[in-house]
Short mmCIF file of C-alpha atoms and ligand atoms in Angstrom, two decimals:
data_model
loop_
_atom_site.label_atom_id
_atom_site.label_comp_id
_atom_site.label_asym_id
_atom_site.label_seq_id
_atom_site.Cartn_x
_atom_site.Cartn_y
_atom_site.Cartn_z
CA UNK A 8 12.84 0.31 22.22
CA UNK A 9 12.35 0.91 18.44
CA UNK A 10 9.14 0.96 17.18
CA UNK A 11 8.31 -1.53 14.27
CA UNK A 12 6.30 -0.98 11.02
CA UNK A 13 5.28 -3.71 8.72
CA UNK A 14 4.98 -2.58 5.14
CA UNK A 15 3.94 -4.83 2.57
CA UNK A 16 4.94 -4.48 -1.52
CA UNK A 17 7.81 -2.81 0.01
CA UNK A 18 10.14 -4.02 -3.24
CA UNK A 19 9.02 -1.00 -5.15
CA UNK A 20 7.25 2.15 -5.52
CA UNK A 21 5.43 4.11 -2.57
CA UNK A 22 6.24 0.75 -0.35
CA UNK A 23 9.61 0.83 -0.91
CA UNK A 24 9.68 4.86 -0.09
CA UNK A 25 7.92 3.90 3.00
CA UNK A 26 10.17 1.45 4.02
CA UNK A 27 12.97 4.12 3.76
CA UNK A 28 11.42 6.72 5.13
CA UNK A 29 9.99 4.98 8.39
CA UNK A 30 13.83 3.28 8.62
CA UNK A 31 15.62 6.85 8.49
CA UNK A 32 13.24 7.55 11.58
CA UNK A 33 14.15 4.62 13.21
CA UNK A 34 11.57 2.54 12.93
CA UNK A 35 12.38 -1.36 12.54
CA UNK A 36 11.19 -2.27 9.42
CA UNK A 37 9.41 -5.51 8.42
CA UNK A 38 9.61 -5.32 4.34
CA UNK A 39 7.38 -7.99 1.96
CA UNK A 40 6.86 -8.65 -1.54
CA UNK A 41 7.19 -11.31 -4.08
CA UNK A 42 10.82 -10.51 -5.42
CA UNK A 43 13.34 -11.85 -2.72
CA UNK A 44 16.17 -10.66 -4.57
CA UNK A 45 14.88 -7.16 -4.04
CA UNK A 46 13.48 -7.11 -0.45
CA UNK A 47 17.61 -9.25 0.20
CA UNK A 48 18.86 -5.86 -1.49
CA UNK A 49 16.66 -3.08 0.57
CA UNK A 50 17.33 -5.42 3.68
CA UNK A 51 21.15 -4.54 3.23
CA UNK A 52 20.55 -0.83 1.95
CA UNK A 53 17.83 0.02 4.82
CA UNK A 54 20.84 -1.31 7.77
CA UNK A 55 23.55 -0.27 6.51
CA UNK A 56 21.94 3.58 5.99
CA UNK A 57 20.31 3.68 8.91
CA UNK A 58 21.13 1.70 11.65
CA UNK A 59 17.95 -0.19 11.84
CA UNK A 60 16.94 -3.73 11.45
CA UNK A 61 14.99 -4.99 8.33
CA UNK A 62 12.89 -8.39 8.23
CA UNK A 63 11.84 -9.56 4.89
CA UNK A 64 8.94 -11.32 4.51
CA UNK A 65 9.05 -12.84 0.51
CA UNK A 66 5.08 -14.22 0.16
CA UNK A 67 2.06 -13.18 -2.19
CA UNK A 68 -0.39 -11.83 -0.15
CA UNK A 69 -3.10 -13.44 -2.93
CA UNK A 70 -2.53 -16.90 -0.86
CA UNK A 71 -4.28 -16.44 2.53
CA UNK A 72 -2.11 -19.46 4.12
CA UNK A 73 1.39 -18.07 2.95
CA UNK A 74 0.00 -14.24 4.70
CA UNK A 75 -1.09 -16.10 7.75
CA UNK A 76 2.24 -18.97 8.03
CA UNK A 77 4.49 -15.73 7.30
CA UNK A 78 3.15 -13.58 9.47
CA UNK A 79 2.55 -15.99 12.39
CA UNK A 80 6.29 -17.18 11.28
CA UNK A 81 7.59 -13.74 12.66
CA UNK A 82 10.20 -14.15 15.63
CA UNK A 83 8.72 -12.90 19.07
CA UNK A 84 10.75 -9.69 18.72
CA UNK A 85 9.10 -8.48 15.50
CA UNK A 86 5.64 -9.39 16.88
CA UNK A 87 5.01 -5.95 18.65
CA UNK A 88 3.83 -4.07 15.17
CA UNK A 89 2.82 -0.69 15.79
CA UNK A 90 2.14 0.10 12.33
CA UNK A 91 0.90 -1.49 9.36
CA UNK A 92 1.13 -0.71 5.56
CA UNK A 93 -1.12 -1.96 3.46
CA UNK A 94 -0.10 -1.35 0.57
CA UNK A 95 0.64 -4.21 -2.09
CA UNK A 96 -1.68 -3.91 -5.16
CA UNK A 97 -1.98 -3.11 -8.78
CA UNK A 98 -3.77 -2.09 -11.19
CA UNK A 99 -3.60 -4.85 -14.34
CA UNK A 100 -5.30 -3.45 -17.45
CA UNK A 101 -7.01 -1.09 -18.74
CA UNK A 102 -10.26 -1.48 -20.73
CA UNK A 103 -13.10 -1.37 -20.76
CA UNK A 104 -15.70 -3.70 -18.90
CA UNK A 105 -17.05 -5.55 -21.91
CA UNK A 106 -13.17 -6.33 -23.11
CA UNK A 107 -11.63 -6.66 -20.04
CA UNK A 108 -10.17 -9.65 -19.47
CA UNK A 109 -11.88 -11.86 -16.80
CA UNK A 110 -7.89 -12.83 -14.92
CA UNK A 111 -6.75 -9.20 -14.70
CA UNK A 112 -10.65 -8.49 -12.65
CA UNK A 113 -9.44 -11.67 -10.57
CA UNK A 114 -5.88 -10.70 -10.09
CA UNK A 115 -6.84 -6.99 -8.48
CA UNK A 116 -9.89 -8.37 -6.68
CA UNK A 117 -7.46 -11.24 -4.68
CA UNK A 118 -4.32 -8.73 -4.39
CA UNK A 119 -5.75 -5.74 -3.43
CA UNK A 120 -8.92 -6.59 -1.84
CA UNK A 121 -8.38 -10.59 -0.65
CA UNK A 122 -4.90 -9.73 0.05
CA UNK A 123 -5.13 -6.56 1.83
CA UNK A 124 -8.20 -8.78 4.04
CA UNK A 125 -5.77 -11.69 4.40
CA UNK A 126 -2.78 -9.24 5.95
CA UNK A 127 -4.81 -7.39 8.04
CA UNK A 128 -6.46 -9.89 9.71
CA UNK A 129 -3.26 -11.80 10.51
CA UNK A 130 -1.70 -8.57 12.23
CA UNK A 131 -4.65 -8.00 13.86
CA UNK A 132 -4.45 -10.27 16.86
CA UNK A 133 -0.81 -8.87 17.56
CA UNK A 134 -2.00 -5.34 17.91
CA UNK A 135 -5.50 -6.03 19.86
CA UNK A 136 -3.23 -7.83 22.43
CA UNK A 137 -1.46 -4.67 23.02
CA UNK A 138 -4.42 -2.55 22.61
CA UNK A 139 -2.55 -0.18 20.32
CA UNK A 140 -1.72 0.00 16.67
CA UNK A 141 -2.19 2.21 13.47
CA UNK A 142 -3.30 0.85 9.89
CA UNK A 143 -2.50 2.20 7.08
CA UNK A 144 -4.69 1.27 3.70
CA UNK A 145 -3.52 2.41 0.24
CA UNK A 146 -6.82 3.36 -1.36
CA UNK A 147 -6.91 5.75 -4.65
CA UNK A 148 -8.57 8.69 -6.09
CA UNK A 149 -9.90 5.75 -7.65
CA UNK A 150 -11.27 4.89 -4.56
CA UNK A 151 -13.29 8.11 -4.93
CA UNK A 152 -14.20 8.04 -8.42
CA UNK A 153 -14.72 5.69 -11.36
CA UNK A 154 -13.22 6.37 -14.57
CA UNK A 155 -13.48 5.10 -18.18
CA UNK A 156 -12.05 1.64 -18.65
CA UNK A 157 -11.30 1.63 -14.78
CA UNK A 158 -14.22 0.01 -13.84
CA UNK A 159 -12.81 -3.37 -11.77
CA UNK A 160 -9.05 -1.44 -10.52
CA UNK A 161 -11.71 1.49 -9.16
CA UNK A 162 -14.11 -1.12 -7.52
CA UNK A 163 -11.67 -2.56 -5.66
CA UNK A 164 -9.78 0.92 -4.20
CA UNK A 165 -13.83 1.63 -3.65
CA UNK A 166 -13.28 -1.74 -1.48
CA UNK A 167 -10.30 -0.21 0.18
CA UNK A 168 -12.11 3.01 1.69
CA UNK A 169 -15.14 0.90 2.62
CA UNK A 170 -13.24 -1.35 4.32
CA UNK A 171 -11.09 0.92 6.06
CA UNK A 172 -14.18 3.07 7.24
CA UNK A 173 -15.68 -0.55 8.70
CA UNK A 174 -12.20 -1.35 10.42
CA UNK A 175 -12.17 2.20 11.61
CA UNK A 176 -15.43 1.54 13.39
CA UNK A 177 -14.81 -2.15 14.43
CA UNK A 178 -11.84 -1.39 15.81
CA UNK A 179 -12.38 2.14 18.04
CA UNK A 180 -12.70 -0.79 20.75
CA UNK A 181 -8.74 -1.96 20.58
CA UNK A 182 -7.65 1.73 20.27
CA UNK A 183 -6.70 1.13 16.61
CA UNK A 184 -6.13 3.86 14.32
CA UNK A 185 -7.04 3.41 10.86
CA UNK A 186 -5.99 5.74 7.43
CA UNK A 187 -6.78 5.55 4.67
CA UNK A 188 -4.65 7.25 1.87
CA UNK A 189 -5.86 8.19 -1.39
CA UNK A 190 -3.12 9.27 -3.95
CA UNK A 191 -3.80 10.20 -7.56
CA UNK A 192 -1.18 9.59 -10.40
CA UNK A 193 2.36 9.21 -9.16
CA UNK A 194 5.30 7.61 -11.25
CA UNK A 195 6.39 4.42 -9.71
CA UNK A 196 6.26 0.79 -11.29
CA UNK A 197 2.38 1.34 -11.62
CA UNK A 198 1.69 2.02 -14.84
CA UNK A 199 4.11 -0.26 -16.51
CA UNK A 200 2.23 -2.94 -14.22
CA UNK A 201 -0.80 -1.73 -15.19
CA UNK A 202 0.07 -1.84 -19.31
CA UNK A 203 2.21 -5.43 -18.98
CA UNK A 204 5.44 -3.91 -19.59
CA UNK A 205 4.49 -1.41 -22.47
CA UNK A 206 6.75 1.36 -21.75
CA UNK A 207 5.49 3.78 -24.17
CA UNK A 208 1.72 3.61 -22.63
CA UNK A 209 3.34 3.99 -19.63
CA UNK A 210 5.14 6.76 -20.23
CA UNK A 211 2.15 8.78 -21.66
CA UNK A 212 -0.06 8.39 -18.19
CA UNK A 213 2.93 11.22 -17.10
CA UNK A 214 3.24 13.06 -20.17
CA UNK A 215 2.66 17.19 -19.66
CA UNK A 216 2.96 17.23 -16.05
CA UNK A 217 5.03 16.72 -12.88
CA UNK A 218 3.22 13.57 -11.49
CA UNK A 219 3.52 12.36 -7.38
CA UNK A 220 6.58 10.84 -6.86
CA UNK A 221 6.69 7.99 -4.39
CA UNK A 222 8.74 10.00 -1.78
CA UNK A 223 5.31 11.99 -1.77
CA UNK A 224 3.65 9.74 -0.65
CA UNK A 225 5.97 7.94 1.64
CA UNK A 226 6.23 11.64 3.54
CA UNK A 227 2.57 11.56 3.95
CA UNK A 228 1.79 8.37 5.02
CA UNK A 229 4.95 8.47 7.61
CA UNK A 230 3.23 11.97 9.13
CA UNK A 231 -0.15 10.26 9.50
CA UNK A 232 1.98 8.05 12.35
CA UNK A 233 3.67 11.59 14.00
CA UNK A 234 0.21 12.64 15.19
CA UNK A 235 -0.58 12.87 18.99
CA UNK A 236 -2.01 9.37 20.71
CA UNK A 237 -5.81 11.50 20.41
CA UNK A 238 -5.51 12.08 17.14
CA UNK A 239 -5.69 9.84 13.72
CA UNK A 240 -5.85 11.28 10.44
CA UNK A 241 -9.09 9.05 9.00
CA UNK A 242 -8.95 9.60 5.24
CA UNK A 243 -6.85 11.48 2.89
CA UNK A 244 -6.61 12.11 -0.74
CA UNK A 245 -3.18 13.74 -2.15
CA UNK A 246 -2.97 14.61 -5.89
CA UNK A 247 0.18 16.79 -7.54
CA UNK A 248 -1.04 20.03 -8.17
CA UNK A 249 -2.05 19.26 -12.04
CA UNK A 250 -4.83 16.55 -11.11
CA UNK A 251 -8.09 17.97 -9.56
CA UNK A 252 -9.12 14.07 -9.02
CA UNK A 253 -9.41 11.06 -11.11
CA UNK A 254 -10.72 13.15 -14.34
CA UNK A 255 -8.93 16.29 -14.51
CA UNK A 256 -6.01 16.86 -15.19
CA UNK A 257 -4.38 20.14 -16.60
CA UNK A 258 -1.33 19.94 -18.58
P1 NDP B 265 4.39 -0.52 -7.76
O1 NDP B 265 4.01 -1.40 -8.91
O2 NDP B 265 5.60 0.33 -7.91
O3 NDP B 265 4.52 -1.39 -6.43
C1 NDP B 265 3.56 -2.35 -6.10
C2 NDP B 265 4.06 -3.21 -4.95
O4 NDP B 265 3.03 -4.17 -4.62
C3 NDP B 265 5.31 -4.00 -5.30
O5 NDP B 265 6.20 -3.96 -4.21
C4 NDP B 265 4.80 -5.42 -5.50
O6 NDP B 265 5.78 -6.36 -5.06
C5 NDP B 265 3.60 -5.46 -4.54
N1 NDP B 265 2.64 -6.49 -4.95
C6 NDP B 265 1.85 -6.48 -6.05
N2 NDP B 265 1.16 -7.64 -6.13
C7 NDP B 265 1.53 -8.37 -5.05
C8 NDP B 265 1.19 -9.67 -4.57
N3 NDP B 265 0.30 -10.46 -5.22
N4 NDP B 265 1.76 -10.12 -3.43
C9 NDP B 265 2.65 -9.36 -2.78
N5 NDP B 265 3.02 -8.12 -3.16
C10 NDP B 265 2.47 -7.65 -4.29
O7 NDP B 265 3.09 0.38 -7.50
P2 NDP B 265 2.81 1.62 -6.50
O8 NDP B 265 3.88 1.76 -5.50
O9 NDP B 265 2.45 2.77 -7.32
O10 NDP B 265 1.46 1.10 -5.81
C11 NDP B 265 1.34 0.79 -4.45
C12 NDP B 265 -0.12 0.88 -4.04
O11 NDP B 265 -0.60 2.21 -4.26
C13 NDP B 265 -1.06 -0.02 -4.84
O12 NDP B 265 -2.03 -0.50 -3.94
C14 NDP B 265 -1.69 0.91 -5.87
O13 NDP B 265 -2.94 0.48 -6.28
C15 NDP B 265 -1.78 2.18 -5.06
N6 NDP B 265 -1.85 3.44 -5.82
C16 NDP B 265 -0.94 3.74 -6.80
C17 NDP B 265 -1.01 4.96 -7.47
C18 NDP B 265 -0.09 5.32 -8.58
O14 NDP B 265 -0.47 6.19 -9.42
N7 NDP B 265 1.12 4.79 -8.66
C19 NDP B 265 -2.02 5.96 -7.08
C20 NDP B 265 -2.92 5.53 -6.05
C21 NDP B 265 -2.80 4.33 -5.44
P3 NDP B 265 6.19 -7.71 -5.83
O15 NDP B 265 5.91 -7.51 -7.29
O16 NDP B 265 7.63 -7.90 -5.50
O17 NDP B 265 5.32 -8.76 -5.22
C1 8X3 B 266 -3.77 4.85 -9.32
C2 8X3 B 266 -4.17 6.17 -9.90
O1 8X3 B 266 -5.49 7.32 -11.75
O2 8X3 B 266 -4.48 5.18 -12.30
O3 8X3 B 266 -4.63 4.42 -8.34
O4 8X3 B 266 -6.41 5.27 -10.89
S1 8X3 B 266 -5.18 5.95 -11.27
#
């Protein structure tokens, strides 16, 4: 029987790598985002490429009853979820704290703190029955380190290790394993995201050097689930080879 891997913000970036990448190794693949058009689109790609079947999932995982009625909405053949992806979230703004607007702080805080809370606990219960599952949590070098006019993005990727250290713990007693990934720059939808659709500050976060791609990252978060049963990769960090961490970067 396939095995079946729920990855959410799957419509774009390191999700949508993920998706791929779990789907050319067979994996059934539950996809969500906000865009329906585009999880429709990587439905049809992901089957007719590889075989596999693809369940979309369109809901914003900043409303805690459209996680739970979506994930609970699931048919009893995609219930058995042996992996999870968290990995929806974005960065929106960056200034600093005294002129930093008060709705992008709210936006991160409910998407990827709230949202990765609201997920998680909703999967939960279907992997504790089977006493056996593996999380995944997209932190950040910014989880590591805070930066200039990163302050509220880097609080909540800060949230993101915590919390994946606490699950780690809380959850040794279901035989869960939980990662926690910690990329630095890589070129995906981020940064345009980030700067509201200004392409040109966009562009210059990746200026000088060969940034992660989100195949990079995809690849590393798919070997975290190749390990043997014993053995969990608990936290990683993966910068390209120009970024030391969050603050240097040599071009
Ligand atoms: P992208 O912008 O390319 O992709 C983000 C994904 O998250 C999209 O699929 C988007 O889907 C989804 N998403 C965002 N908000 C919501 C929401 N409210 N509800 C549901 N889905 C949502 O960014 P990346 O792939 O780069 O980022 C993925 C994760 O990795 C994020 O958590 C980010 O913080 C983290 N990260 C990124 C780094 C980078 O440099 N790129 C480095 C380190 C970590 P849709 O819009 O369709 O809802
Ligand atoms: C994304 C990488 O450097 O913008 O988490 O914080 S960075």
């Amino acid at each position: 029987m396939s095995k079946i891997v729920l990855v959410t913000g799957a419509t774009s970036g390191f999700g949508k790598a993920t998706a791929e990448i779990f789907a050319s190794n067979k994996y059934n693949v539950i996809i969500t985002g906000r865009r329906k058009e585009r999880l429709d689109e990587l439905k049809k790609e992901l089957e007719e490429k590889h075989g596999v079947k693809v369940h979309p999932l369109c809901f914003d995982v900043r409303s805690r009853e459209d996680a739970f009625s979506s994930i609970n909405s699931l048919p009893v053949e995609w219930k058995a979820i042996d992996v999870l992806v968290n990995n929806a979230g974005l960065a929106a703004g960056r200034d600093h704290f005294d002129e930093a607007s008060m709705e992008d702080w709210e936006n991160m805080l409910d998407t990827n703190v709230k949202g990765l809370l609201y997920v998680s606990k909703a999967v939960l219960p279907l992997m504790t029955e089977r006493k056996k599952g593996h999380i995944i949590n997209l932190g950040s070098t910014a989880a590591k380190e805070v930066y200039e006019k990163g302050n509220v993005y880097c609080a909540t990727k800060h949230a993101v290790d915590a919390i994946s250290q606490s699950m780690r713990i809380d959850l040794l007693k279901h035989k869960i394993k939980v990662t926690a990934i910690h990329p630095g720059a890589a070129e995906t939808e981020f940064s345009m995201v980030r700067f509201k659709g200004d392409k040109s500050q966009a562009d210059k976060i990746y200026e000088g050097y060969q940034p992660l791609s989100a195949e990079d990252v995809a690849n590393v978060i798919y070997y975290t689930t190749t390990l043997p049963e014993h053995v969990c990769i608990n936290d990683l960090v993966l910068t390209c080879l120009a970024q030391a961490n969050s603050f240097y970067t040599y071009k």
